[in-house]
mmCIF file of C-alpha atoms in Angstrom:
data_model
loop_
_atom_site.group_PDB
_atom_site.id
_atom_site.type_symbol
_atom_site.label_atom_id
_atom_site.label_comp_id
_atom_site.label_asym_id
_atom_site.label_seq_id
_atom_site.Cartn_x
_atom_site.Cartn_y
_atom_site.Cartn_z
ATOM 1 C CA UNK J 8 17.998 4.117 6.274
ATOM 2 C CA UNK J 9 14.142 4.092 5.062
ATOM 3 C CA UNK J 10 12.761 2.409 1.879
ATOM 4 C CA UNK J 11 12.255 5.845 0.094
ATOM 5 C CA UNK J 12 15.770 6.829 0.462
ATOM 6 C CA UNK J 13 17.425 3.850 -1.563
ATOM 7 C CA UNK J 14 14.508 4.199 -4.017
ATOM 8 C CA UNK J 15 15.015 8.025 -4.692
ATOM 9 C CA UNK J 16 18.711 7.087 -5.427
ATOM 10 C CA UNK J 17 17.628 4.407 -8.161
ATOM 11 C CA UNK J 18 15.149 7.022 -9.530
ATOM 12 C CA UNK J 19 18.224 9.390 -9.952
ATOM 13 C CA UNK J 20 19.793 6.703 -12.212
ATOM 14 C CA UNK J 21 17.254 5.258 -14.371
ATOM 15 C CA UNK J 22 13.723 5.016 -15.245
ATOM 16 C CA UNK J 23 12.751 1.433 -13.909
ATOM 17 C CA UNK J 24 9.174 -0.303 -15.036
ATOM 18 C CA UNK J 25 9.212 -1.708 -11.438
ATOM 19 C CA UNK J 26 11.459 -1.553 -8.654
ATOM 20 C CA UNK J 27 11.005 -4.566 -5.783
ATOM 21 C CA UNK J 28 12.465 -4.891 -2.508
ATOM 22 C CA UNK J 29 13.643 -8.039 -0.811
ATOM 23 C CA UNK J 30 15.699 -9.940 1.010
ATOM 24 C CA UNK J 31 15.755 -6.574 3.353
ATOM 25 C CA UNK J 32 17.218 -6.363 7.164
ATOM 26 C CA UNK J 33 16.121 -4.184 9.709
ATOM 27 C CA UNK J 34 17.680 -2.303 12.945
ATOM 28 C CA UNK J 35 16.030 -4.588 15.870
ATOM 29 C CA UNK J 36 13.257 -2.163 17.265
ATOM 30 C CA UNK J 37 13.137 0.038 14.314
ATOM 31 C CA UNK J 38 11.875 0.348 10.631
ATOM 32 C CA UNK J 39 15.562 1.502 9.652
ATOM 33 C CA UNK J 40 17.103 -0.652 6.960
ATOM 34 C CA UNK J 41 20.438 -1.915 7.964
ATOM 35 C CA UNK J 42 20.722 -3.998 4.028
ATOM 36 C CA UNK J 43 18.488 -4.157 0.979
ATOM 37 C CA UNK J 44 18.306 -6.240 -2.061
ATOM 38 C CA UNK J 45 16.498 -4.952 -4.974
ATOM 39 C CA UNK J 46 15.469 -5.816 -7.940
ATOM 40 C CA UNK J 47 15.295 -3.212 -10.686
ATOM 41 C CA UNK J 48 12.988 -4.053 -13.794
ATOM 42 C CA UNK J 49 13.488 -1.904 -16.872
ATOM 43 C CA UNK J 50 13.450 -1.705 -20.540
ATOM 44 C CA UNK J 51 16.503 -3.009 -22.707
ATOM 45 C CA UNK J 52 20.032 -1.118 -21.223
ATOM 46 C CA UNK J 53 23.496 -1.804 -20.595
ATOM 47 C CA UNK J 54 23.155 -3.352 -17.610
ATOM 48 C CA UNK J 55 27.099 -3.253 -16.407
ATOM 49 C CA UNK J 56 26.929 0.250 -17.436
ATOM 50 C CA UNK J 57 23.700 0.680 -14.926
ATOM 51 C CA UNK J 58 25.304 -1.431 -12.184
ATOM 52 C CA UNK J 59 28.069 0.815 -12.116
ATOM 53 C CA UNK J 60 26.577 3.695 -12.162
ATOM 54 C CA UNK J 61 23.635 2.698 -9.262
ATOM 55 C CA UNK J 62 26.702 1.774 -7.223
ATOM 56 C CA UNK J 63 28.631 4.440 -7.730
ATOM 57 C CA UNK J 64 25.808 6.984 -7.664
ATOM 58 C CA UNK J 65 23.555 5.788 -4.945
ATOM 59 C CA UNK J 66 25.832 6.265 -2.034
ATOM 60 C CA UNK J 67 24.025 4.935 0.808
ATOM 61 C CA UNK J 68 25.236 4.311 4.625
ATOM 62 C CA UNK J 69 24.081 0.270 4.071
ATOM 63 C CA UNK J 70 24.801 -2.189 2.201
ATOM 64 C CA UNK J 71 22.448 -2.350 -1.062
ATOM 65 C CA UNK J 72 22.603 -4.896 -3.675
ATOM 66 C CA UNK J 73 21.068 -4.793 -7.442
ATOM 67 C CA UNK J 74 19.612 -6.967 -9.309
ATOM 68 C CA UNK J 75 18.927 -5.677 -12.954
ATOM 69 C CA UNK J 76 16.125 -7.607 -15.168
ATOM 70 C CA UNK J 77 14.897 -6.642 -18.917
ATOM 71 C CA UNK J 78 10.995 -6.104 -18.816
ATOM 72 C CA UNK J 79 11.425 -9.014 -21.291
ATOM 73 C CA UNK J 80 13.781 -11.153 -19.093
ATOM 74 C CA UNK J 81 11.257 -10.467 -16.020
ATOM 75 C CA UNK J 82 8.076 -12.012 -18.205
ATOM 76 C CA UNK J 83 10.178 -15.108 -19.248
ATOM 77 C CA UNK J 84 11.444 -15.719 -15.998
ATOM 78 C CA UNK J 85 7.764 -15.012 -14.006
ATOM 79 C CA UNK J 86 6.713 -18.230 -16.552
ATOM 80 C CA UNK J 87 8.495 -20.353 -14.385
ATOM 81 C CA UNK J 88 7.230 -20.683 -10.604
ATOM 82 C CA UNK J 89 10.542 -22.056 -9.989
ATOM 83 C CA UNK J 90 12.418 -19.042 -10.874
ATOM 84 C CA UNK J 91 14.588 -16.388 -8.668
ATOM 85 C CA UNK J 92 12.318 -13.857 -10.294
ATOM 86 C CA UNK J 93 8.919 -15.669 -9.245
ATOM 87 C CA UNK J 94 10.327 -15.933 -5.665
ATOM 88 C CA UNK J 95 11.133 -12.225 -5.900
ATOM 89 C CA UNK J 96 7.897 -11.528 -7.281
ATOM 90 C CA UNK J 97 6.140 -13.515 -4.419
ATOM 91 C CA UNK J 98 7.606 -12.400 -1.685
ATOM 92 C CA UNK J 99 9.198 -8.876 -2.111
ATOM 93 C CA UNK J 100 7.698 -5.779 -1.678
ATOM 94 C CA UNK J 101 6.802 -3.236 -4.707
ATOM 95 C CA UNK J 102 8.677 0.105 -4.176
ATOM 96 C CA UNK J 103 8.159 1.482 -7.561
ATOM 97 C CA UNK J 104 5.937 0.787 -10.372
ATOM 98 C CA UNK J 105 2.644 -1.828 -10.632
ATOM 99 C CA UNK J 106 1.828 -4.079 -8.001
ATOM 100 C CA UNK J 107 1.502 -7.744 -8.856
#
């Protein structure tokens, strides 16, 4: 499983501002993912509905976990250097949208 495969699945469900891959695990000796955590930042939406849609429509052969932030929440959380969002921003890999 490649990063692009997961991103394509996300983009088929929503129009995010950014998608950040963090906490990924790879198959030993390969660039293939064996699990992934994605932070999706987007304008206001019904998070529960979108999460349901992502888990139902993004059919992946590996475990994928989604974390959703609105753009406003994201900007607010980044002001706190100790927040989980700040850690994702520092250590994650931007798959879609602006780089930090």
